[in-house]
Coordinates of C-alpha atoms in Angstrom, one line a residue:
X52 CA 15.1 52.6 74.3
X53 CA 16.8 52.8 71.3
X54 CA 19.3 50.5 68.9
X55 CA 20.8 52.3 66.4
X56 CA 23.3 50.2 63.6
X57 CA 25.4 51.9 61.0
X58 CA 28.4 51.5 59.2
X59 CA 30.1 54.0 61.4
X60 CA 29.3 51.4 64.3
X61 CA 26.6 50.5 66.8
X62 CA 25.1 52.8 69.2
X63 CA 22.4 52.6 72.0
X64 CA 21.1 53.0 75.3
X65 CA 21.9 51.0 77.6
X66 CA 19.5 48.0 79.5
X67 CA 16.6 46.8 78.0
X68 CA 15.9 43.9 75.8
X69 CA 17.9 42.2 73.2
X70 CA 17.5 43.9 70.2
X71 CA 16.3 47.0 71.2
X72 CA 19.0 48.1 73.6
X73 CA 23.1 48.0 73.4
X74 CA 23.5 45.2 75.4
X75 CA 25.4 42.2 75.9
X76 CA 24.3 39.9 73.1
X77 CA 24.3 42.4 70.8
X78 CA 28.0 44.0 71.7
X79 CA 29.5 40.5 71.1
X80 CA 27.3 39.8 67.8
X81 CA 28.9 43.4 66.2
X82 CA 32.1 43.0 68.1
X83 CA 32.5 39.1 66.3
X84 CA 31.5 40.6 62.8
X85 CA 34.3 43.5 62.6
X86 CA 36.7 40.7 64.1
X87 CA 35.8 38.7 60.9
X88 CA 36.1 41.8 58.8
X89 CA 39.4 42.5 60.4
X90 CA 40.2 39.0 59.4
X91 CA 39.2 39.0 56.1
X92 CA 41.2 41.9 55.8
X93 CA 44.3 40.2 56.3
X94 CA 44.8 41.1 59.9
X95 CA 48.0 39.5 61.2
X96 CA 49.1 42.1 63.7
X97 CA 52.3 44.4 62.6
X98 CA 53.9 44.4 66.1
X99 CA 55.8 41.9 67.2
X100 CA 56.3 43.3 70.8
X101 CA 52.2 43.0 71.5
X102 CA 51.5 40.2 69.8
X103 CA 52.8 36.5 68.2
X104 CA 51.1 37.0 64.7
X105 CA 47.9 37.4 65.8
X106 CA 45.6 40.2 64.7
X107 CA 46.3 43.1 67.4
X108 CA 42.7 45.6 68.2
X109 CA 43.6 48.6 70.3
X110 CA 40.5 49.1 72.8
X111 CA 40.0 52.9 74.4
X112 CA 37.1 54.5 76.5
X113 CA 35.4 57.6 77.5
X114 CA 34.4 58.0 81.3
X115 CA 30.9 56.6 80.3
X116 CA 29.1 54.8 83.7
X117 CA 28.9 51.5 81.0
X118 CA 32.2 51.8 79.8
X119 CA 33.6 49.5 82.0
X120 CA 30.9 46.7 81.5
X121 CA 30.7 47.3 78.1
X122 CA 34.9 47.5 77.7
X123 CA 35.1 43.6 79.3
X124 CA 32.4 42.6 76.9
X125 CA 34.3 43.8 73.7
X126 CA 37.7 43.1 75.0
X127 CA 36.9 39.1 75.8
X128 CA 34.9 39.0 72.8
X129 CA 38.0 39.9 70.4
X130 CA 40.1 37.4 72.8
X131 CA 38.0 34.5 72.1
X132 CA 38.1 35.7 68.2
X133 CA 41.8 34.7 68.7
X134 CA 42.9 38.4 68.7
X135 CA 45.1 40.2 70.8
X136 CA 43.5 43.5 72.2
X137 CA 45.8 46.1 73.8
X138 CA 43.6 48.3 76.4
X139 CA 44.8 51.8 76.7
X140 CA 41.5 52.4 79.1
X141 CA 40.0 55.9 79.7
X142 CA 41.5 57.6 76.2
X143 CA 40.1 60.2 73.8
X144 CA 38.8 59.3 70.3
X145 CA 41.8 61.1 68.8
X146 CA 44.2 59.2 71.5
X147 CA 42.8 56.1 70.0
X148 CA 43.1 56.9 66.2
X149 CA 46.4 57.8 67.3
X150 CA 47.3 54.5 69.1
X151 CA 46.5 52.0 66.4
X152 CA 48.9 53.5 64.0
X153 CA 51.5 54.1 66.9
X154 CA 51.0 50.4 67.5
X155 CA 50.6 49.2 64.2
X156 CA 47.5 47.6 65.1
X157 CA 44.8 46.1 62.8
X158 CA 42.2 47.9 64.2
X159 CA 40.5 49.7 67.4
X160 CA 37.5 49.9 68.6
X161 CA 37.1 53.3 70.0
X162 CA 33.4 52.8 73.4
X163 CA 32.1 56.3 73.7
X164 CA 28.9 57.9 72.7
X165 CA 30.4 60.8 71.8
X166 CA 28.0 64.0 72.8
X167 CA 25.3 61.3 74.0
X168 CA 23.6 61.4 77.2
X169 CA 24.7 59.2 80.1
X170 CA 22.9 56.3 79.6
X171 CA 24.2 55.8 76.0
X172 CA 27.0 54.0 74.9
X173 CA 28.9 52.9 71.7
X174 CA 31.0 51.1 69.6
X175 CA 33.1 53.1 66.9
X176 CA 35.2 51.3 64.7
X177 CA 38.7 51.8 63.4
X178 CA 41.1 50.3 60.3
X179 CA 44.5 49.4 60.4
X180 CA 45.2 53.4 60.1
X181 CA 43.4 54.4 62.7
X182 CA 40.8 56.3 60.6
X183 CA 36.8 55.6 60.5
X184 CA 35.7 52.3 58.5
X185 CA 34.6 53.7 54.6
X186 CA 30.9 53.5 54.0
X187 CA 31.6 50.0 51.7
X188 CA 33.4 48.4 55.0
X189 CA 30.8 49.4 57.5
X190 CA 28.4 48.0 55.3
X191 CA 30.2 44.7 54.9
X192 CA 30.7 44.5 58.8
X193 CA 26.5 45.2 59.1
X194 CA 26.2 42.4 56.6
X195 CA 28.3 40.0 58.6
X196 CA 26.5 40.6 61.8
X197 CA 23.4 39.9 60.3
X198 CA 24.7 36.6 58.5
X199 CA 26.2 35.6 62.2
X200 CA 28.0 33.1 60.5
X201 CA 31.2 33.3 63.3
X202 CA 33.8 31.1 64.0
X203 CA 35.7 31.5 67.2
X204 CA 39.4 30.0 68.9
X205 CA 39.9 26.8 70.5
X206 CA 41.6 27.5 74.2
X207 CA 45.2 27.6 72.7
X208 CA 44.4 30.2 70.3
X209 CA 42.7 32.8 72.6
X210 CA 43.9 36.1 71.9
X211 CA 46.2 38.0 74.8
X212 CA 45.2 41.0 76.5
X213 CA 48.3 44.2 76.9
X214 CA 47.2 47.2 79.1
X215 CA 48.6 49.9 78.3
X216 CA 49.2 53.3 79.7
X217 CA 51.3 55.4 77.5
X218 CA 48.6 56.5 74.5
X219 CA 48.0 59.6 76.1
X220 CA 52.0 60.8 76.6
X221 CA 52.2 59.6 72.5
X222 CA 49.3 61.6 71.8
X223 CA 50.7 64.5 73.6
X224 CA 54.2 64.6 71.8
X225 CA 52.6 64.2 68.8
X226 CA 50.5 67.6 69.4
X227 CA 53.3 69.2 70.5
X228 CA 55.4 67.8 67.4
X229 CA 54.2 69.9 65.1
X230 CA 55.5 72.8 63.6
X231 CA 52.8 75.3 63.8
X232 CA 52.2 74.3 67.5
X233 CA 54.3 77.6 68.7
X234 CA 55.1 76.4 72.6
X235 CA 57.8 79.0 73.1
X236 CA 54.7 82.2 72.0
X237 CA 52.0 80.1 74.1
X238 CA 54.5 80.1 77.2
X239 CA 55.3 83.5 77.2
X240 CA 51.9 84.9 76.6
X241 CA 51.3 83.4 80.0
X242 CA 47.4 82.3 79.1
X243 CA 45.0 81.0 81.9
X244 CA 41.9 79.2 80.9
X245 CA 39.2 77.5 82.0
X246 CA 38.3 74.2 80.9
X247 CA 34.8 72.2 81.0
X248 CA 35.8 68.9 80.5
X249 CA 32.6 67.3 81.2
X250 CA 33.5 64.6 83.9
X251 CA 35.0 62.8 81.5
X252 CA 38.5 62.1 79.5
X253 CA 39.0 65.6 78.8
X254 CA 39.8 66.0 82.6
X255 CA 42.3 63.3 82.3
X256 CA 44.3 64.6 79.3
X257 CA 44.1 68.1 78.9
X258 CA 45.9 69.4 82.1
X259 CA 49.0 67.3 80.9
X260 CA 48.8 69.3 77.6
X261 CA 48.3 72.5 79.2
X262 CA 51.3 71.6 81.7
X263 CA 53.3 71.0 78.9
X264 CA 52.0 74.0 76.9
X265 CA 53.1 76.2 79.7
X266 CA 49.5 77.5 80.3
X267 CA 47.9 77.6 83.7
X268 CA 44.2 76.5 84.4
X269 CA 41.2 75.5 85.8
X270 CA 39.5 72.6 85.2
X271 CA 35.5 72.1 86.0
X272 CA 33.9 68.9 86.3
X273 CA 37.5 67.5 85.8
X274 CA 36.6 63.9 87.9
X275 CA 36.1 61.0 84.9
X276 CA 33.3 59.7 86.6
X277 CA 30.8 59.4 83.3
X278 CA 28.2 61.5 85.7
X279 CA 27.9 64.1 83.1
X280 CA 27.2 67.9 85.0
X281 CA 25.2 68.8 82.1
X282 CA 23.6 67.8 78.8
X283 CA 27.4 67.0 77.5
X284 CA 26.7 68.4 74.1
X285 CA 29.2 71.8 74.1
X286 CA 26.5 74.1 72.8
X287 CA 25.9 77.7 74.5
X288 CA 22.7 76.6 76.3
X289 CA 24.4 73.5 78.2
X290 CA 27.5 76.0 79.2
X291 CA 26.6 78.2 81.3
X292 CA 28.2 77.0 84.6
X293 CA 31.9 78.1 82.6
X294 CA 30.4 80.7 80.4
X295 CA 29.6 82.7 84.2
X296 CA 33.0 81.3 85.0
X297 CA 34.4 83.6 82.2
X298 CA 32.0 86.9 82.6
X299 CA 33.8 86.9 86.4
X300 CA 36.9 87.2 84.7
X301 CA 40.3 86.4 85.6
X302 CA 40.4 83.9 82.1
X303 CA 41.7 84.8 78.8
X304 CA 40.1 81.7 77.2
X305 CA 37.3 79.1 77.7
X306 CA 37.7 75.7 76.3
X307 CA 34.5 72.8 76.4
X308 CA 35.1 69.3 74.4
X309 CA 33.0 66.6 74.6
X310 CA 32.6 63.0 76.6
X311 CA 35.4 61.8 73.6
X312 CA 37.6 64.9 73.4
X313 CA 36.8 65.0 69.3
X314 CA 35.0 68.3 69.4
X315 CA 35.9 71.7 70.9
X316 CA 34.7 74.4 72.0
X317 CA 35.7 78.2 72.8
X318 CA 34.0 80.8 75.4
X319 CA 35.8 84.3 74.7
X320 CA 37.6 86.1 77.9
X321 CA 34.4 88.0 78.3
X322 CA 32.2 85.1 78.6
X323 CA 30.5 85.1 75.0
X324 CA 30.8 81.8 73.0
X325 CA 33.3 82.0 70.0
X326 CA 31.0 80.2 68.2
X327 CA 31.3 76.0 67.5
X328 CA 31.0 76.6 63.9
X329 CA 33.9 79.3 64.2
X330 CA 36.7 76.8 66.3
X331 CA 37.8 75.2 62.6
X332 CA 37.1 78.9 61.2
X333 CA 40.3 80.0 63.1
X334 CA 42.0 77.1 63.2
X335 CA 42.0 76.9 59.6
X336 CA 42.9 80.8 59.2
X337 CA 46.0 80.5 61.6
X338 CA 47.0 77.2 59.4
X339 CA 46.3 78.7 55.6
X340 CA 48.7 81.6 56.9
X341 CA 52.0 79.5 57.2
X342 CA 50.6 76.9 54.8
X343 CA 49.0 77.1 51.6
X344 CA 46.6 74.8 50.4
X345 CA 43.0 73.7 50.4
X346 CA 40.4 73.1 52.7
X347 CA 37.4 70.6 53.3
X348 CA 33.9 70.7 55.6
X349 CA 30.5 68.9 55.2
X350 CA 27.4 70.8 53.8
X351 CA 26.1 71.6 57.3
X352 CA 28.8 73.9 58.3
X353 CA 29.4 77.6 58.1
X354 CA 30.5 79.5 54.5
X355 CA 33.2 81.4 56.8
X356 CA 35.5 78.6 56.2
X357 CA 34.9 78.9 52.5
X358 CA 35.9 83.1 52.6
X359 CA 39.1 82.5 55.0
X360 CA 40.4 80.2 52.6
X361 CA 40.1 82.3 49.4
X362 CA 41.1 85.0 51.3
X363 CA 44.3 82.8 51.4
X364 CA 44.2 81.6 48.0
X365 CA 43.2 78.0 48.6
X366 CA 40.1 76.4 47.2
X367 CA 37.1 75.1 49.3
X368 CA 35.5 71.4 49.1
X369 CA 32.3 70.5 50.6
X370 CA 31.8 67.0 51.6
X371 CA 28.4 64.9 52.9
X372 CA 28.0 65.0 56.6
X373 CA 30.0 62.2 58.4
X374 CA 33.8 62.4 59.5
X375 CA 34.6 59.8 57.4
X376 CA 33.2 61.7 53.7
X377 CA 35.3 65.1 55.0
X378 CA 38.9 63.0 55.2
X379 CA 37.8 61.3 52.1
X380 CA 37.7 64.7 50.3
X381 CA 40.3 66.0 52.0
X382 CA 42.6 63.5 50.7
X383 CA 40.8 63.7 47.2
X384 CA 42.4 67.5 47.2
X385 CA 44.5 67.7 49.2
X386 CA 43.2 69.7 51.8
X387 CA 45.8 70.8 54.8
X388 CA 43.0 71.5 57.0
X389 CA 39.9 70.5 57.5
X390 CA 36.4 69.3 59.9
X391 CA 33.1 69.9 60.5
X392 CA 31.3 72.7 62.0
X393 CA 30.8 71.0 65.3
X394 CA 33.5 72.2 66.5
X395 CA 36.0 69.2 64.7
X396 CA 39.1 69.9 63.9
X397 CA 40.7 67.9 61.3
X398 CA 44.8 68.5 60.8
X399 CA 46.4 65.8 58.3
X400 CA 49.8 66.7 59.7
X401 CA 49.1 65.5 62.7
X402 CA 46.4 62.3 61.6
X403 CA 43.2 62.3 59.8
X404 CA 40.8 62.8 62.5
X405 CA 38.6 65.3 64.8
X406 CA 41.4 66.5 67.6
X407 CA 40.5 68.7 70.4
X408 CA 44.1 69.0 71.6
X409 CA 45.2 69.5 68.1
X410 CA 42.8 72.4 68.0
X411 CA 43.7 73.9 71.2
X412 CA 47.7 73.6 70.7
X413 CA 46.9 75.6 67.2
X414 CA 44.5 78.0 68.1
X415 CA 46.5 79.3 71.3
X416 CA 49.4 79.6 69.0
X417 CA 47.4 81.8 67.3
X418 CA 46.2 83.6 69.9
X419 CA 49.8 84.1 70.9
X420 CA 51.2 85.1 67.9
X421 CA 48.6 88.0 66.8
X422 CA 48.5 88.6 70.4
X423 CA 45.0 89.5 70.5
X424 CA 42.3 88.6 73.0
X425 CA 39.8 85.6 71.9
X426 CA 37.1 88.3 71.1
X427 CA 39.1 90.3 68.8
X428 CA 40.0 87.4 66.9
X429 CA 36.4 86.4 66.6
X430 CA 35.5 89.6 65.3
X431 CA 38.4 89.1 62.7
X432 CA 35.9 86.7 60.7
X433 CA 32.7 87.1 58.9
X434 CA 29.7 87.0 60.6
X435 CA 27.5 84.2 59.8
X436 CA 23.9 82.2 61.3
X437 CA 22.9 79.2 60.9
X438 CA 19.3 78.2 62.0
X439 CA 18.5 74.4 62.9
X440 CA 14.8 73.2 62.2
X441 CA 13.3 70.0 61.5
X442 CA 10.2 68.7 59.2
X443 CA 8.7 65.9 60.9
X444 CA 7.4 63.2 58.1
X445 CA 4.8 60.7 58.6
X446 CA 6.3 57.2 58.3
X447 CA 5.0 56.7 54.9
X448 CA 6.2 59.6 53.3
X449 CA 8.8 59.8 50.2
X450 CA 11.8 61.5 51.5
X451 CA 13.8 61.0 48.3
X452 CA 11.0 62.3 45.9
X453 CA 10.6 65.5 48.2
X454 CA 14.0 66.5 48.2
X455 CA 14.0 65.7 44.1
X456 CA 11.4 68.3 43.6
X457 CA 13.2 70.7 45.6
X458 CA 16.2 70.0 43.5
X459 CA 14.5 70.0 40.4
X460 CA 12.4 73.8 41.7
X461 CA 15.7 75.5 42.2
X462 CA 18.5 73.2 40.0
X463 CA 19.1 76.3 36.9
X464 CA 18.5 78.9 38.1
X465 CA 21.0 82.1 38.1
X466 CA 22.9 82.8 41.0
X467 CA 22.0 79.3 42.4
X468 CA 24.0 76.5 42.6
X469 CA 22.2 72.8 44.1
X470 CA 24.4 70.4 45.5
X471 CA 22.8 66.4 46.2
X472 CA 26.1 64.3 47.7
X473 CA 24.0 64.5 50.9
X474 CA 20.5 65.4 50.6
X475 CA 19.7 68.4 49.0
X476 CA 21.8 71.6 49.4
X477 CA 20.5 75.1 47.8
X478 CA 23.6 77.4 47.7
X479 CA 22.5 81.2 47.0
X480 CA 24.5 84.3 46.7
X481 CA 24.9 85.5 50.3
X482 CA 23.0 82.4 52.4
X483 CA 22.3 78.8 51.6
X484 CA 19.8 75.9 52.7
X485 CA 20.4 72.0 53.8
X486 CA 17.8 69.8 53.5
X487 CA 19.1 65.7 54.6
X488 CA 16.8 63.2 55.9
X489 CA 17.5 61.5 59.4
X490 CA 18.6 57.4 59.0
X491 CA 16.7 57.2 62.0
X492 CA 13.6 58.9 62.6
X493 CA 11.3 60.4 59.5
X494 CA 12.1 64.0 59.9
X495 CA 14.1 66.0 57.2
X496 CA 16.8 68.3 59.1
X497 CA 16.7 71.8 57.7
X498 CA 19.9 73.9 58.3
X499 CA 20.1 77.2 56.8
X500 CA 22.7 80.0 57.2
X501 CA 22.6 83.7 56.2
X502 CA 24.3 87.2 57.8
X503 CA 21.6 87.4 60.9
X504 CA 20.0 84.8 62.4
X505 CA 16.2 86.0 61.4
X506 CA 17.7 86.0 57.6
X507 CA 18.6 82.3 58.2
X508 CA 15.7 81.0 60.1
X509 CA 13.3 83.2 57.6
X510 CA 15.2 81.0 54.9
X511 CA 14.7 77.2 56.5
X512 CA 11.1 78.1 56.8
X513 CA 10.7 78.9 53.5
X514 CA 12.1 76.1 52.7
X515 CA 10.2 74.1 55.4
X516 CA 6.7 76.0 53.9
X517 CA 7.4 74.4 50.5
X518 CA 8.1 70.9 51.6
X519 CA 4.8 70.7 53.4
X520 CA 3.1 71.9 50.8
X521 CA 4.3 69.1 48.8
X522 CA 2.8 66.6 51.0
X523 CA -0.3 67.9 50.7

């Protein structure tokens, strides 16, 4: 069983002992520290309607089978803190994000494990803009849980609890807000999808954005019951229940997000994946051709995104791995689109965050527009692999001083350029190499991408060859 605290939040298995587990004790021990964070802060709540000057938290789930013990936990812990919490229940991440700036709230607390197995849970944690904690305030929130040094209300300062139900309708109209989001084309090209939403929010949310898109669909494993169909990570060898679904035909477009609706997938009309690294590819395309500007991804994701926006005339950034160190670059230069190459969308005019619906809303528009079929759109885009190994360390070993040496072998050379904001990344002409260690386990994870996927894997294990020499 497995405990795992960061300063992105606190994330676990659930059952088990103290310590070792997400449980109980633990919930309210990280739940009390970002309360005094938020606190510290200056949290006072900015709402009048939801609370009498109180520092306001906005609480959302996924479908998890924990969520609801785990929801009471948080939401009674941040009442006896003396805050008020405004539940808006079974929600998306982005929902979420969206709510605590809709609500002017100090904070949310976002319980999903994201593309985690069932019996994981977590807690993600959210300033007063809705956007991930920085690196410098998840550390100070780890440093408070560990100090435990808490204070909490007398009975007539015990924070109010607000359900709400109208996050997802404000999340909606925000989507379908923007200006690129091109209803009137998506209507009339009539689309019908199918849609793996994973028994989770997804089946909640997206049919009332597809209603309102004018699209007609079907939706499998639609029931938010947390009792994932499959491993719930949207990758081609979990999908093939809606990847059949779409070689019977009868679909012009597959969509698969995760438990929390942040990442998004597409399966062409002929029942071959688009490609996860690819969904911000044409995402960004369809955006940099009605908006110049710059773009932003971490170091793991595909060099596609770099070629579509110079093809555009925008400049590409890379950024360390984490959602939070791609919206910090992307507002460093001002990027007006961005993500990771998980299949995270990241659209500034809309909120700095991973969006699913913003993704699909955009990327139909595009489809409508062009008026091409999901395959020929694919095919519009360089053709890149990226291979995904692992060198497994003894506990012992120096992960730092490895990845120096690789720096230092290759840092000078013509043609090469070495990037260390994360790790260690070795850029060549026509392919490139990530080596970052795990803050969990002693492995180094070795992505490396290149035209074919034997080019790509042939490069990690180079890579990989080199490193274990080094350890003798």
């Amino acid at each position: 069983m497995t405990l795992i605290k960061s300063i992105s939040g606190i994330r676990g298995t659930i059952g088990g002992a103290t310590g070792d587990t997400l449980n109980p004790l633990d919930i309210v021990k990280f739940v009390t520290a970002y309360a005094t964070f938020i606190k510290q802060q200056g949290g006072v709540g900015r709402d009048a309607e939801f609370n009498n000057n109180r520092p306001t938290i906005v609480v959302g789930r996924d479908a998890r089978i924990s969520g609801v013990m785990v929801d009471q936990v948080v939401c009674g812990t941040l009442m006896g803190v003396g805050f008020d919490v405004v539940n808006i229940g079974l929600a998306t991440t982005p929902t979420t994000e969206l709510a605590v700036s809709t609500l002017g709230a100090d904070g949310g607390i976002i319980l999903t494990a994201s593309h985690n197995p069932r019996q994981w849970n977590a807690l993600k944690l959210l300033n007063r803009e809705g956007e991930f904690l920085t690196a410098a305030d998840g550390a100070k929130v780890l440093e408070l849980a560990e100090k435990e040094d808490f204070e909490y209300a007398d009975v007539d300062k015990l924070g109010h609890y607000i359900n709400c139900d109208e996050a997802d309708q404000w999340h909606i109209d925000d989507v379908l807000s923007l200006e690129l989001v091109d209803r009137e084309a998506v209507r009339k090209a009539g689309f019908r999808v199918c849609v793996d939403a994973i028994n989770s929010v997804g089946g909640i949310i997206l049919p009332k954005l597809l209603d309102e898109l004018g699209v007609k669909y079907e939706i499998l494993n639609g029931e938010p019951t947390g009792d994932f169909a499959h491993n719930p990570e949207p990758l081609e060898k979990n999908l093939t229940e809606i990847m059949d679904k779409m070689k019977a035909g009868g679909f012009d477009l597959g969509i698969v997000v995760d438990p929390d609706v942040d990442r998004l997938a597409f399966i062409c009309e002929d029942g071959k994946m688009f490609g996860e690294e690819y969904t911000l590819v044409s995402v960004a395309d369809y955006v940099l051709s009605h908006t110049k500007g710059n773009t932003v991804s971490n170091l793991s994701s595909t060099r596609a995104l770099r070629d579509v926006t110079e093809k555009h005339g925008g400049e590409y950034s890379a950024a360390a791995v984490g959602e939070v160190n791609v919206t910090t670059k992307m507002k460093e230069v001002g990027a007006v689109i961005g993500g990771e190459g998980n299949g995270g969308v990241i659209y500034p005019e809309c909120h700095y965050g991973r969006d699913a619906l913003v993704g699909i809303a955009l990327f139909l528009s595009s489809l409508a527009q062009k008026g091409v079929k999901a395959s020929e759109l694919r095919r519009s885009f360089p053709d890149y692999f990226i291979a995904k190994n692992r060198i497994d360390l003894t506990a012992d070993t120096n992960v730092d001083a490895i990845l120096e040496k690789v720096k230092t072998m290759y840092s000078g050379k013509d043609g090469i350029k070495v990037n260390d904001i994360d790790g260690v990344k070795i850029d060549f002409p026509e392919k490139w190499v990530h080596l970052r260690k795990s803050n969990t386990e002693p492995i180094i994870r070795v992505y490396s991408e290149a035209h074919s996927m034997d080019e790509a894997d042939e490069l990690g294990k180079s890579i990989m060859k080199i490193v274990y020499e080094m350890q003798g």
